[in-house]
XYZ file of C-alpha atoms in Angstrom:
614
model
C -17.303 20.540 10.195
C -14.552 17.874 10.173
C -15.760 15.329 12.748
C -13.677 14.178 15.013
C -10.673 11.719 15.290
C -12.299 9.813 18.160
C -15.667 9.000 16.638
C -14.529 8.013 13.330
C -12.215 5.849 15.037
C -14.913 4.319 16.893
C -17.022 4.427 13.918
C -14.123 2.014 12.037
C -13.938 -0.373 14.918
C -17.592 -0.966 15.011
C -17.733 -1.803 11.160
C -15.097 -4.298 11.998
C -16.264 -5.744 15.257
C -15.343 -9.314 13.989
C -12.079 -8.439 13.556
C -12.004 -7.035 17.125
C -13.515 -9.570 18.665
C -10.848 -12.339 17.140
C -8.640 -10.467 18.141
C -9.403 -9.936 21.487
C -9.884 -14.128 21.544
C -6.454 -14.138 20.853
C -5.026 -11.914 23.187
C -6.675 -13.644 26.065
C -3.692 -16.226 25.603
C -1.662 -13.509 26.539
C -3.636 -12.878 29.571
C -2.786 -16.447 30.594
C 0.576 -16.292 30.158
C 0.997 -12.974 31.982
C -0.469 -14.458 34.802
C 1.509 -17.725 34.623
C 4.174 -15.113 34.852
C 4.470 -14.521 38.416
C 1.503 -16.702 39.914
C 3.688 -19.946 38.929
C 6.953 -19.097 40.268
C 5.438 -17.777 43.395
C 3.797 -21.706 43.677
C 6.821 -23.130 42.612
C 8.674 -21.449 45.307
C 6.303 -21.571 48.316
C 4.665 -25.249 47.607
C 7.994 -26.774 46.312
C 11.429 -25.530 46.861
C 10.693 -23.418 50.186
C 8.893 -26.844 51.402
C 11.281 -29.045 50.394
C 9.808 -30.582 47.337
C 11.772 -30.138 43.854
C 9.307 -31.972 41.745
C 6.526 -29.635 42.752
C 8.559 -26.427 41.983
C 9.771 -27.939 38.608
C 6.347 -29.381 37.784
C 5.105 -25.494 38.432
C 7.733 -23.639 36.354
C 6.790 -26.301 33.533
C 3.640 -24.632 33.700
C 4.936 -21.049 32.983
C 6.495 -22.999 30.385
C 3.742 -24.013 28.872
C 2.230 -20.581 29.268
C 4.666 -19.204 27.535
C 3.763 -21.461 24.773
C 0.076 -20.910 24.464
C 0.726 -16.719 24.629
C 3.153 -17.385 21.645
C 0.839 -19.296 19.176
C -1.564 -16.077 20.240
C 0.175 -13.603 19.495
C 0.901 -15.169 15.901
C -2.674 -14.688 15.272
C -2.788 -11.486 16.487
C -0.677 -10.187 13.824
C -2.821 -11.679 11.209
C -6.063 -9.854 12.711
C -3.816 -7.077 13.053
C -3.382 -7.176 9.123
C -7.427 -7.359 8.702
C -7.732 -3.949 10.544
C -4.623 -2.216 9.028
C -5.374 -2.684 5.212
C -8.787 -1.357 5.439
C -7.580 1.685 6.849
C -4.546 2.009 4.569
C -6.780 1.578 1.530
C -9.575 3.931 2.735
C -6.927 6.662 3.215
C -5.533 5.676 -0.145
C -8.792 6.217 -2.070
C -9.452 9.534 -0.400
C -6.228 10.769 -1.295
C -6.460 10.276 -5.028
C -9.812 10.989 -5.108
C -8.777 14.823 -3.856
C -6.102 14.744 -5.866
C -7.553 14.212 -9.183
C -10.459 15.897 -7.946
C -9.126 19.124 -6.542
C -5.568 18.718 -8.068
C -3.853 18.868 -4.770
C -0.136 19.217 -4.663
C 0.074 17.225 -1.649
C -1.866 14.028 -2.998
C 1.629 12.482 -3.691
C 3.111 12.834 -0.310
C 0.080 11.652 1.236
C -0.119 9.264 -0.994
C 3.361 7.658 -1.083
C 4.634 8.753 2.500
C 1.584 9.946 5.327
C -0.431 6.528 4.267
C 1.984 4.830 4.783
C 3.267 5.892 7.921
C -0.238 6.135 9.090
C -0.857 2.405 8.265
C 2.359 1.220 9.903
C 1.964 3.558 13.306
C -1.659 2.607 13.313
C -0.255 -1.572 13.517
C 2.291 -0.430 16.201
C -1.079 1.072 17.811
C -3.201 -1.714 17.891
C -0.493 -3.961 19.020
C 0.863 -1.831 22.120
C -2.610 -0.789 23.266
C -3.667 -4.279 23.240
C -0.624 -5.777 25.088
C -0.677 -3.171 27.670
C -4.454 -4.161 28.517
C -4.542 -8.068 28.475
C -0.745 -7.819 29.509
C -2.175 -5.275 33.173
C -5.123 -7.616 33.366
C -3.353 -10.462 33.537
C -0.761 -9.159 36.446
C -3.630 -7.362 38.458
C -5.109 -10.471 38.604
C -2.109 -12.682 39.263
C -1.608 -9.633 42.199
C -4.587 -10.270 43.631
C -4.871 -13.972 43.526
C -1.429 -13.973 45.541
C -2.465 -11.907 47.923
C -4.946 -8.556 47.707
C -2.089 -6.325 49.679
C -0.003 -6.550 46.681
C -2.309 -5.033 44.697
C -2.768 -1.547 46.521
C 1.068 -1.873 46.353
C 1.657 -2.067 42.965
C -1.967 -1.522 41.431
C -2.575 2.138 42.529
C 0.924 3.873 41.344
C 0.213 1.986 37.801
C -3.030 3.648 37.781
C -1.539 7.060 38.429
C 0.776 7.030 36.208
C -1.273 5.914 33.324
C -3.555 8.666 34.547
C -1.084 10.771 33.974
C -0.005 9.784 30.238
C -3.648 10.263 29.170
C -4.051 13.737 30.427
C -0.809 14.462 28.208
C -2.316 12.741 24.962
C -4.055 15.367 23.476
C -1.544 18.211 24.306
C 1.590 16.397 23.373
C -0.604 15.707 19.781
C -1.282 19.070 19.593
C 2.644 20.437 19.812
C 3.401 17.743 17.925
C 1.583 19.313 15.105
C 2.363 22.511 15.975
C 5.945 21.775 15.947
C 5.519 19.717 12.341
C 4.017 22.958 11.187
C 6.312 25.459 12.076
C 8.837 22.977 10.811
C 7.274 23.186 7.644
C 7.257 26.496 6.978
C 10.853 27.397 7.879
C 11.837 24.221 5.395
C 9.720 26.439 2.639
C 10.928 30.128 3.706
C 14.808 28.171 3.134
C 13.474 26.601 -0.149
C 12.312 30.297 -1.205
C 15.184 32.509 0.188
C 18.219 30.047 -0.894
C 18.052 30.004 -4.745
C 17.618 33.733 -4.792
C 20.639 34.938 -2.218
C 22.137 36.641 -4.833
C 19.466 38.917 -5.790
C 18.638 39.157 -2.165
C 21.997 40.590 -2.012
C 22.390 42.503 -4.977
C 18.711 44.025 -3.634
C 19.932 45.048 -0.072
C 16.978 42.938 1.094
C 18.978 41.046 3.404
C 18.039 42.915 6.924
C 13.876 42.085 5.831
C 14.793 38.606 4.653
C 16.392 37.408 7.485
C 14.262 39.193 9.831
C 11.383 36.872 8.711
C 13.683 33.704 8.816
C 14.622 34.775 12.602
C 10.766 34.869 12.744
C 10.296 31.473 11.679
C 13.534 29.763 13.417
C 11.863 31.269 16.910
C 8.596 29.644 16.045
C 10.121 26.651 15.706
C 12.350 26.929 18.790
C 9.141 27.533 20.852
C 6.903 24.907 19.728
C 9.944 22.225 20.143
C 10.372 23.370 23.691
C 6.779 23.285 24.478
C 7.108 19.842 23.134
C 9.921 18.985 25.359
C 8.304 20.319 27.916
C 5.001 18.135 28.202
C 7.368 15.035 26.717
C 9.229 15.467 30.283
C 5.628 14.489 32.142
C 5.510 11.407 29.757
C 8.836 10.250 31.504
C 7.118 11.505 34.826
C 4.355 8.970 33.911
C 6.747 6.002 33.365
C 8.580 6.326 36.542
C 5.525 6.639 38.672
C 3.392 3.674 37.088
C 6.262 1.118 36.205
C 9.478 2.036 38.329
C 7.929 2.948 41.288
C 5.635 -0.060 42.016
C 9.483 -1.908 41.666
C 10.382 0.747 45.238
C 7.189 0.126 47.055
C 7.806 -3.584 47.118
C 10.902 -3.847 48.098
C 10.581 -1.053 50.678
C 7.367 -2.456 51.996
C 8.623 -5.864 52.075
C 9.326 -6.155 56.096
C 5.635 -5.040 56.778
C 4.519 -7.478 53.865
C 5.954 -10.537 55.136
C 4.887 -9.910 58.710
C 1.198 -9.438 57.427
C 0.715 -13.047 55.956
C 2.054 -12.135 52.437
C 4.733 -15.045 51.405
C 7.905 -14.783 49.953
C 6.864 -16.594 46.717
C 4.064 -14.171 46.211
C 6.248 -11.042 46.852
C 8.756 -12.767 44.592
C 5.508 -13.466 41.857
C 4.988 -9.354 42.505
C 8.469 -8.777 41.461
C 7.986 -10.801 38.370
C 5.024 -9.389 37.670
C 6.346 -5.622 37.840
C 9.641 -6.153 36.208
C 8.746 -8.623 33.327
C 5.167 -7.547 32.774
C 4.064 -4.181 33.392
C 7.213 -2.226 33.265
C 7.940 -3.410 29.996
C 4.207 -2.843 28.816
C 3.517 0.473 29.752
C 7.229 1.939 29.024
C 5.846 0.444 25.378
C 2.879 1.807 25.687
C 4.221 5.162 26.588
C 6.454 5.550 23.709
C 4.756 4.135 20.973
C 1.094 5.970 22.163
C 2.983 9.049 23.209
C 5.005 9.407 20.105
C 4.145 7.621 17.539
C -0.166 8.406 18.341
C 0.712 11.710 18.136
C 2.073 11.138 15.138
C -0.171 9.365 13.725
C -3.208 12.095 14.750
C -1.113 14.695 12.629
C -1.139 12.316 10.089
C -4.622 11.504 9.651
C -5.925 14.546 10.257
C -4.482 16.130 7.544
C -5.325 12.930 5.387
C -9.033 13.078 6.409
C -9.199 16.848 6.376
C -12.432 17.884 4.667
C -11.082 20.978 3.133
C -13.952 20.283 -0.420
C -16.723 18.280 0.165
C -16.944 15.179 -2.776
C -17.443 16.925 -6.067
C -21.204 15.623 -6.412
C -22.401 15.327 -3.092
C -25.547 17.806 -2.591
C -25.201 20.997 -1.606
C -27.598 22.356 0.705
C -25.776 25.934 2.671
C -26.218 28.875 0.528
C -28.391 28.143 -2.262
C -27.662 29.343 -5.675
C -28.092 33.139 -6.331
C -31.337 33.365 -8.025
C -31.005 34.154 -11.937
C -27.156 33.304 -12.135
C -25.726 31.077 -15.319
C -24.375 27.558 -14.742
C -21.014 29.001 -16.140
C -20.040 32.815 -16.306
C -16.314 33.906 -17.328
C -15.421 37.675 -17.185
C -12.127 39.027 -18.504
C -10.258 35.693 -17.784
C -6.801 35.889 -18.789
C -4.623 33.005 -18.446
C -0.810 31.745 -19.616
C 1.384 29.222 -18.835
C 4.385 31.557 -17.377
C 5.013 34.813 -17.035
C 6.702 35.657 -20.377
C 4.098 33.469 -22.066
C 1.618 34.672 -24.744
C -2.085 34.332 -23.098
C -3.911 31.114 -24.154
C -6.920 32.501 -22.703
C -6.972 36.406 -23.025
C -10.041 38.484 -21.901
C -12.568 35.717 -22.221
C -15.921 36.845 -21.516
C -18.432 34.091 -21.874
C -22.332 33.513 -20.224
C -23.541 29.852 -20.463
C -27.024 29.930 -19.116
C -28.706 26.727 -17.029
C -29.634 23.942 -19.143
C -27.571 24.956 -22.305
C -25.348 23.098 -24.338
C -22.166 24.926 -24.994
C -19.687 23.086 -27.443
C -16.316 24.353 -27.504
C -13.723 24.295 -30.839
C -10.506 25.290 -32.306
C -7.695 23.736 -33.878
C -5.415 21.103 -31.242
C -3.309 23.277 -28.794
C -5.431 26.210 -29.091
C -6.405 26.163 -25.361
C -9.758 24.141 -25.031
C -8.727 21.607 -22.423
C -7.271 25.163 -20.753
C -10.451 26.099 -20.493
C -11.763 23.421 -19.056
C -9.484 23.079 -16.245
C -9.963 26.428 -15.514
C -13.717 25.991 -14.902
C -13.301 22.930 -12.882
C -10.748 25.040 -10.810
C -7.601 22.884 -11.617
C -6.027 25.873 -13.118
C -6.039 29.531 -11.229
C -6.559 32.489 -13.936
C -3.970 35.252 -13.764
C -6.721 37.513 -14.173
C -10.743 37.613 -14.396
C -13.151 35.752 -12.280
C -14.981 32.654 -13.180
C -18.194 31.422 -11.544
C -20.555 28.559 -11.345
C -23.589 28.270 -10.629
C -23.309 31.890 -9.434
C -19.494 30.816 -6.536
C -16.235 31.750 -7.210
C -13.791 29.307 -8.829
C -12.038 28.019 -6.931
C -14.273 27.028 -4.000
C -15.733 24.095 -2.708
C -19.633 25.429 -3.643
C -18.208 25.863 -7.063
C -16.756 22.302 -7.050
C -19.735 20.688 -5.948
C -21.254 22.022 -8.970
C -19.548 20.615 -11.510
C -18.017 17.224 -12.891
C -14.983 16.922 -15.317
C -14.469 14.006 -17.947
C -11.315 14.291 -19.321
C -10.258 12.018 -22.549
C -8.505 9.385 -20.585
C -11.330 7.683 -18.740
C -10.429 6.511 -15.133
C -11.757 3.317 -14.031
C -10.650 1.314 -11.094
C -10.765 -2.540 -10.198
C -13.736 -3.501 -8.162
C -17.412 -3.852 -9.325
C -19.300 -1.875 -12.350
C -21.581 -0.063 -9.621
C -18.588 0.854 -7.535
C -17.478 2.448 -10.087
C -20.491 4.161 -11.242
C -21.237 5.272 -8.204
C -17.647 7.267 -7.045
C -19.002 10.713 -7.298
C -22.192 9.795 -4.954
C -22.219 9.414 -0.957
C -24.187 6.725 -0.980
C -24.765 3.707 -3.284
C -27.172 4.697 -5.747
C -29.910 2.665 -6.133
C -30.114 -0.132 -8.703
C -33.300 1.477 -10.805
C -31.606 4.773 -11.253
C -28.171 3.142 -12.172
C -30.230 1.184 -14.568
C -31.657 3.868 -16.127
C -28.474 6.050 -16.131
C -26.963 3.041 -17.905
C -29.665 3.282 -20.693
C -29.502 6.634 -21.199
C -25.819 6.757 -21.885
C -25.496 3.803 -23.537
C -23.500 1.786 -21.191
C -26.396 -1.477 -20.750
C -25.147 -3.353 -23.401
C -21.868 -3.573 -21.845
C -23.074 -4.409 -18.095
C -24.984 -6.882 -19.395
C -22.333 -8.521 -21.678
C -20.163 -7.968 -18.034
C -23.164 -10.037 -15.589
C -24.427 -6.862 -14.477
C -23.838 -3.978 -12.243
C -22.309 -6.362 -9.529
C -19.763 -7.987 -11.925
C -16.242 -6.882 -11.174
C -14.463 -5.524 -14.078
C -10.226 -5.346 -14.580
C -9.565 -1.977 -16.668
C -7.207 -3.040 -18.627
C -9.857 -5.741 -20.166
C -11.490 -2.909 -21.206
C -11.427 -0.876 -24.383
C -11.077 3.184 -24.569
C -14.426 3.586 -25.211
C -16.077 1.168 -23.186
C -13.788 3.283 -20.399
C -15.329 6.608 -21.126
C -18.642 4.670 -21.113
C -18.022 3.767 -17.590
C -16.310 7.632 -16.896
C -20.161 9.452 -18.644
C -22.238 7.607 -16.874
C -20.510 8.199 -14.015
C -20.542 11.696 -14.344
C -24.509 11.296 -15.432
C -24.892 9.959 -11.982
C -23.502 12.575 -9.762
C -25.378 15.303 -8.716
C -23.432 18.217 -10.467
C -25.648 20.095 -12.539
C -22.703 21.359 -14.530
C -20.912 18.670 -16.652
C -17.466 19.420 -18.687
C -16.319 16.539 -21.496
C -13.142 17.545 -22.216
C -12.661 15.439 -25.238
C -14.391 12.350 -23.346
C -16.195 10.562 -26.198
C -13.355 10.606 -29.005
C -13.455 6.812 -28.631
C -16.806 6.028 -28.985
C -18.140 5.792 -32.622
C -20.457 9.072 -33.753
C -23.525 7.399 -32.745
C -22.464 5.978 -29.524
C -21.260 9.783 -29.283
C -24.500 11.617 -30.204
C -26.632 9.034 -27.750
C -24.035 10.219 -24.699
C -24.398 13.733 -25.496
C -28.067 13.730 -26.127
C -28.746 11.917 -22.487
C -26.863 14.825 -20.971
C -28.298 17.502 -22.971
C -31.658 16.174 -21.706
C -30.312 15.473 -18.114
C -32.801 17.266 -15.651
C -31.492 20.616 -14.380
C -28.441 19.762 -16.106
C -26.058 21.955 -18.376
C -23.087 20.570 -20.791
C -20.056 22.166 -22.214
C -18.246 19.531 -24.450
C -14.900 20.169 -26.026
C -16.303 18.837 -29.803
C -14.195 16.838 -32.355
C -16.294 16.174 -34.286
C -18.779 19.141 -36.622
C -21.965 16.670 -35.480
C -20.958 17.710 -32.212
C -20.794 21.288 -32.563
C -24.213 21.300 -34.807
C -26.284 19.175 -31.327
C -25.048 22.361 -29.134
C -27.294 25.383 -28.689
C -24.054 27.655 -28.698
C -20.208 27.470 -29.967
C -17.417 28.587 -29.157
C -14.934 28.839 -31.331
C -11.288 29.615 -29.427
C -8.312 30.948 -31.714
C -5.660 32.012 -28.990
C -6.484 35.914 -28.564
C -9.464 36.128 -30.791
C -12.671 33.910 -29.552
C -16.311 33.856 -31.631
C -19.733 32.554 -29.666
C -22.802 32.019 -31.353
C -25.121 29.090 -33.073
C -23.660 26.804 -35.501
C -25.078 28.842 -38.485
C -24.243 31.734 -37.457
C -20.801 31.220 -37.475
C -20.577 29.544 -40.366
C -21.662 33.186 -41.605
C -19.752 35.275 -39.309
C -16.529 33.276 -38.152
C -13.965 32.425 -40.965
C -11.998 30.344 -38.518
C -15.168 28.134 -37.642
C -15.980 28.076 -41.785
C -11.982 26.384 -41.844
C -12.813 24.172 -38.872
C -16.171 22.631 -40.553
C -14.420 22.445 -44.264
C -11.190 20.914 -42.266
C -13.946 18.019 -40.804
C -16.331 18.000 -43.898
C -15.305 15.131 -46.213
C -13.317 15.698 -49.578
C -15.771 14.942 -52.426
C -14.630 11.886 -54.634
C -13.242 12.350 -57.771
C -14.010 10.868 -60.719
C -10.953 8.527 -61.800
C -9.277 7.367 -64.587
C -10.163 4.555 -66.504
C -8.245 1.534 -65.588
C -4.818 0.507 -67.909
C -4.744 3.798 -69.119
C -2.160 4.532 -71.345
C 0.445 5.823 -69.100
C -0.609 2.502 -66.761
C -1.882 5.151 -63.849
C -3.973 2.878 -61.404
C -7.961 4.215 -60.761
C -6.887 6.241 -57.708
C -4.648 8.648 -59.561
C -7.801 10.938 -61.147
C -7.992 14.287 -61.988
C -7.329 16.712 -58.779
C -4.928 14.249 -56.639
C -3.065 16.036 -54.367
C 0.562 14.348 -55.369
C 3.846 15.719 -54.705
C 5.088 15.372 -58.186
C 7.463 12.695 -57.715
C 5.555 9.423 -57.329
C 2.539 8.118 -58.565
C 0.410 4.551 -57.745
C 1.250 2.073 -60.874
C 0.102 -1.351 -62.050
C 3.105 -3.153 -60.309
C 3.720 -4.923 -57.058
C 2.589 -2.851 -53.499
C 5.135 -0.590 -52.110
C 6.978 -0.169 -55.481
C 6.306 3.422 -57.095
C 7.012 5.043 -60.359
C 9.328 8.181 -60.310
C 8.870 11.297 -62.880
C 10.247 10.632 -65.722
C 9.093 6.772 -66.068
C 5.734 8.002 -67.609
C 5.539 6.509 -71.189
C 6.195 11.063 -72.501
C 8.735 10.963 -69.842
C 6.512 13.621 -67.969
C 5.490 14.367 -64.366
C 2.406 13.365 -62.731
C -0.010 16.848 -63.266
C 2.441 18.380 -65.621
C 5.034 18.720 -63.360
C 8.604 18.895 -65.121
């Protein structure tokens, strides 16, 4: 269950209760000069020009002056503590929508990504800054209130309560029909996108009665959710008017029984001041930019933070594995890239049982990395069903049972264990990351780095020291099923067979690699070999007897026998290299003169062809 908006907003503050603090510090300068506000001119008019004495009166407004001042040089902090609250957030939402995006290959990862964190981060700064002048900005003027006289505060204290009262009982209902509005926005903006470029088959159809019935559908489900928005935004205005306008009616209407109960007219002036400059301003601010742009911002993050797949690794405890099932089971998957496409995968059936080792080969564009993203649930067959570890693909059971390495290893700036340790909740501990690190064959390189705390700048770093990083990453998690799609073509065959050895050995763990290399294929207990429609499955010998496409593949990555060569200075001056069986094209051959200069036919000493061409 998604948990809510409130706590983990709580549960960021309190990380960053430094931050807070400085900047509540900071904003008690703008209690001061709040209070300076209307507590000075009140003293400047009732102690000096009221009583005759200018220098007093000037000598007080000096201090507002000077109030004025100090609340400035506050408020420039403020922004800068500001900045230490909004980053974090910005870059949290950041990582979690890239890491569902390459994770679950969301189609919304780029609007969140480019738009929603953005306008989260920048509403969430208008946030912080509104609700914190509204508090030390009231504080200040209830207290100014009350040290000019306590009858001004029932006056102007108690409707500013009400009507901030008020606003919060609206907060979570105007949020609500915002979303609900955003939504139903939404969806007309895709039944438009769907219904425009076709209007001429709609047309040529007679579908247009059942077409724009369920656009008339949509429009009124729109219409209602921006009236019910209008409607609660009306008791936000409602709000204003009784906490800041109508403090402004009391005074002045009160102001006969004021002045005849001991309340001067400085302070009632310093009331005035303090309604009109302070509070009315703060809370219309408040209104708007919590009312509108905090609903906006709820929208926002909740469908950032929505927790739609738990993290790829993180243990799975609800409804454990059926009993028996394979890590991987395919049955009659069909899948093409378009409709009028020929099937790259076409009635796949396929088994791999726990703790195998499944290699996977065919010649390049054949479908293998197809396959792959099909298990990991990053493509959706058009037919079949494919399960692991006994759930449906997709599904988020099913993705927190596997891990996929693709060829181009992803590693981000920050520290070695950071990045080891993406697919885990928690940081792993420093024995098992050590060990993991052996196993794969990354130590060598953290050591050469200063170890799993050193920070490391991707593009320092080599291909293969990349997918180093990206296996033992993937080692780490706790997905029992790993896919290497291509993920160790640039590590050298050793480095390669040490890799794939640590996760064929990897406790409760099965492996399907995508092999390019034959040492590959012979490590795996089972190969398949993919040939668009036609597929063979078996052990590395047997299809060698069986499978004439796998008996191509190995001859295609066996090496070509030498050849014995000529001698040297030959008569026809034919270097070494050119010996019997070279594969030439009949045209040039490699001769005892400068490099890059070639012989043609003819220039032999018979005038002949290389091979007894003519």
């Amino acid at each position: 269950m998604t948990e809510g908006l409130p706590l983990r907003g709580m549960r960021f503050l309190r990380a960053r209760w430094r931050v807070v603090a400085r900047l509540g510090g900071w904003s008690v300068l703008e209690t001061g000069q709040t209070f300076l506000t209307g507590y000075a001119p009140a003293r400047a008019l009732d102690e000096g020009f009221l009583a005759g004495r200018t220098g007093t009166g000037l000598a007080w407004l000096s201090v507002a002056g000077l109030g004025v001042l100090a609340g400035a040089f506050g408020t420039a902090r403020v922004y800068a503590a500001v900045a230490e609250l909004v980053e974090p957030l910005r870059d949290g939402l950041v990582s979690r929508v890239v890491a569902r995006g390459v994770r679950e290959g969301d189609p919304a990862a780029l609007s969140g990504l480019t738009q929603q964190a953005e306008i989260a981060r920048d509403t969430f700064a208008g946030l912080v800054l509104v609700s914190r002048s509204f508090v030390f900005t009231a504080a200040g003027a209830l207290v100014g209130l009350f040290s000019l006289a306590p009858p001004l505060l029932l006056v102007v204290g108690l409707p500013l309560l009400a009507g901030v009262a008020l606003f919060g009982v609206t907060l979570r209902p105007l949020a609500r029909r915002q979303e609900a509005f955003l939504v139903t926005d939404e969806a007309l903006a895709e039944r438009f996108g769907a219904v425009c470029p076709g209007l001429r088959d709609i047309t040529a159809a007679g579908a247009e009665e059942p077409v724009a019935t369920g656009t008339e559908r949509r429009i009124d489900a729109e219409q209602r959710a921006a009236c019910s928005l209008a409607r609660w935004g009306v008791l936000r205005v409602v709000s204003l008017t009784i906490g800041g306008e109508l403090p402004i009616v009391l005074l002045l209407a009160a102001a006969p029984w004021l002045l005849g109960h001991g309340v001067t007219p400085g302070a009632l002036l310093g009331a005035l001041a303090y309604t009109t400059q302070s509070l009315l301003p703060a809370l219309r601010n408040l209104v708007h930019g919590v009312g509108t742009s905090g609903s906006r911002l709820a929208v926002v993050l909740r469908r950032l933070l929505r927790d739609t797949e738990p993290k790829a690794t993180e243990p799975v405890t609800e409804a454990p594995d059926p009993q028996g099932a394979p890590a991987l089971s395919l049955t009659s998957v069909t899948f093409a890239y378009g409709p009028g496409a020929a099937p790259i995968v076409d009635r796949l059936d396929l088994d791999v049982p726990a703790g195998a080792h499944l290699a996977v080969v065919g010649p390049s564009g054949i479908g293998k990395s197809t396959l792959t993203a099909l298990v990991a649930g990053l493509l959706e067959p058009d037919r079949g069903v494919i399960r692991v570890c006994g759930h449906p693909v997709p599904g988020r059971r099913a993705a927190a049972r596997r891990v996929l390495i693709p060829q181009q290893a992803y590693v981000h700036t920050g520290t070695l264990a950071e990045n080891l340790g993406m697919l885990r909740p928690d940081p792993v501990p420093e024995a098992e990351l050590l060990a993991a690190t052996g196993a794969v064959g990354l130590l060598p390189l953290m050591e050469a780095l200063g170890g799993p705390g050193a920070r490391i700048d991707p593009a320092a770093l080599s291909a293969g020291e990349r997918q180093l990083v990206a296996l033992t990453r993937a080692y780490l998690s706790y997905a029992p099923l790993v896919l290497l799609d291509e993920a160790t073509c640039h590590l050298d065959p050793r480095a390669e067979a040490r890799a794939e050895r640590a996760f064929a050995e990897r406790p409760g763990g099965t492996l399907v690699v995508v092999a390019h290399r034959i040492s590959s294929a012979r490590r795996a207990d089972r190969v398949l070999a993919m040939d668009g429609r036609s597929t063979a499955f078996g052990t590395h010998e047997e299809l060698l007897r069986h499978s004439a496409l796998y008996r191509d593949l190995v001859g295609g990555w066996a090496p070509v026998p030498s050849q014995p060569a000529l001698a040297l200075r030959d008569p026809d001056r034919v270097d070494a290299v050119a010996g019997p069986g070279l594969a030439g094209d009949g045209r040039h051959v490699v001769a005892h003169r400068p490099v890059g200069q070639v012989q043609a036919p003819g220039d032999l000493r018979d005038g002949g062809a290389l091979g007894g061409e003519d």
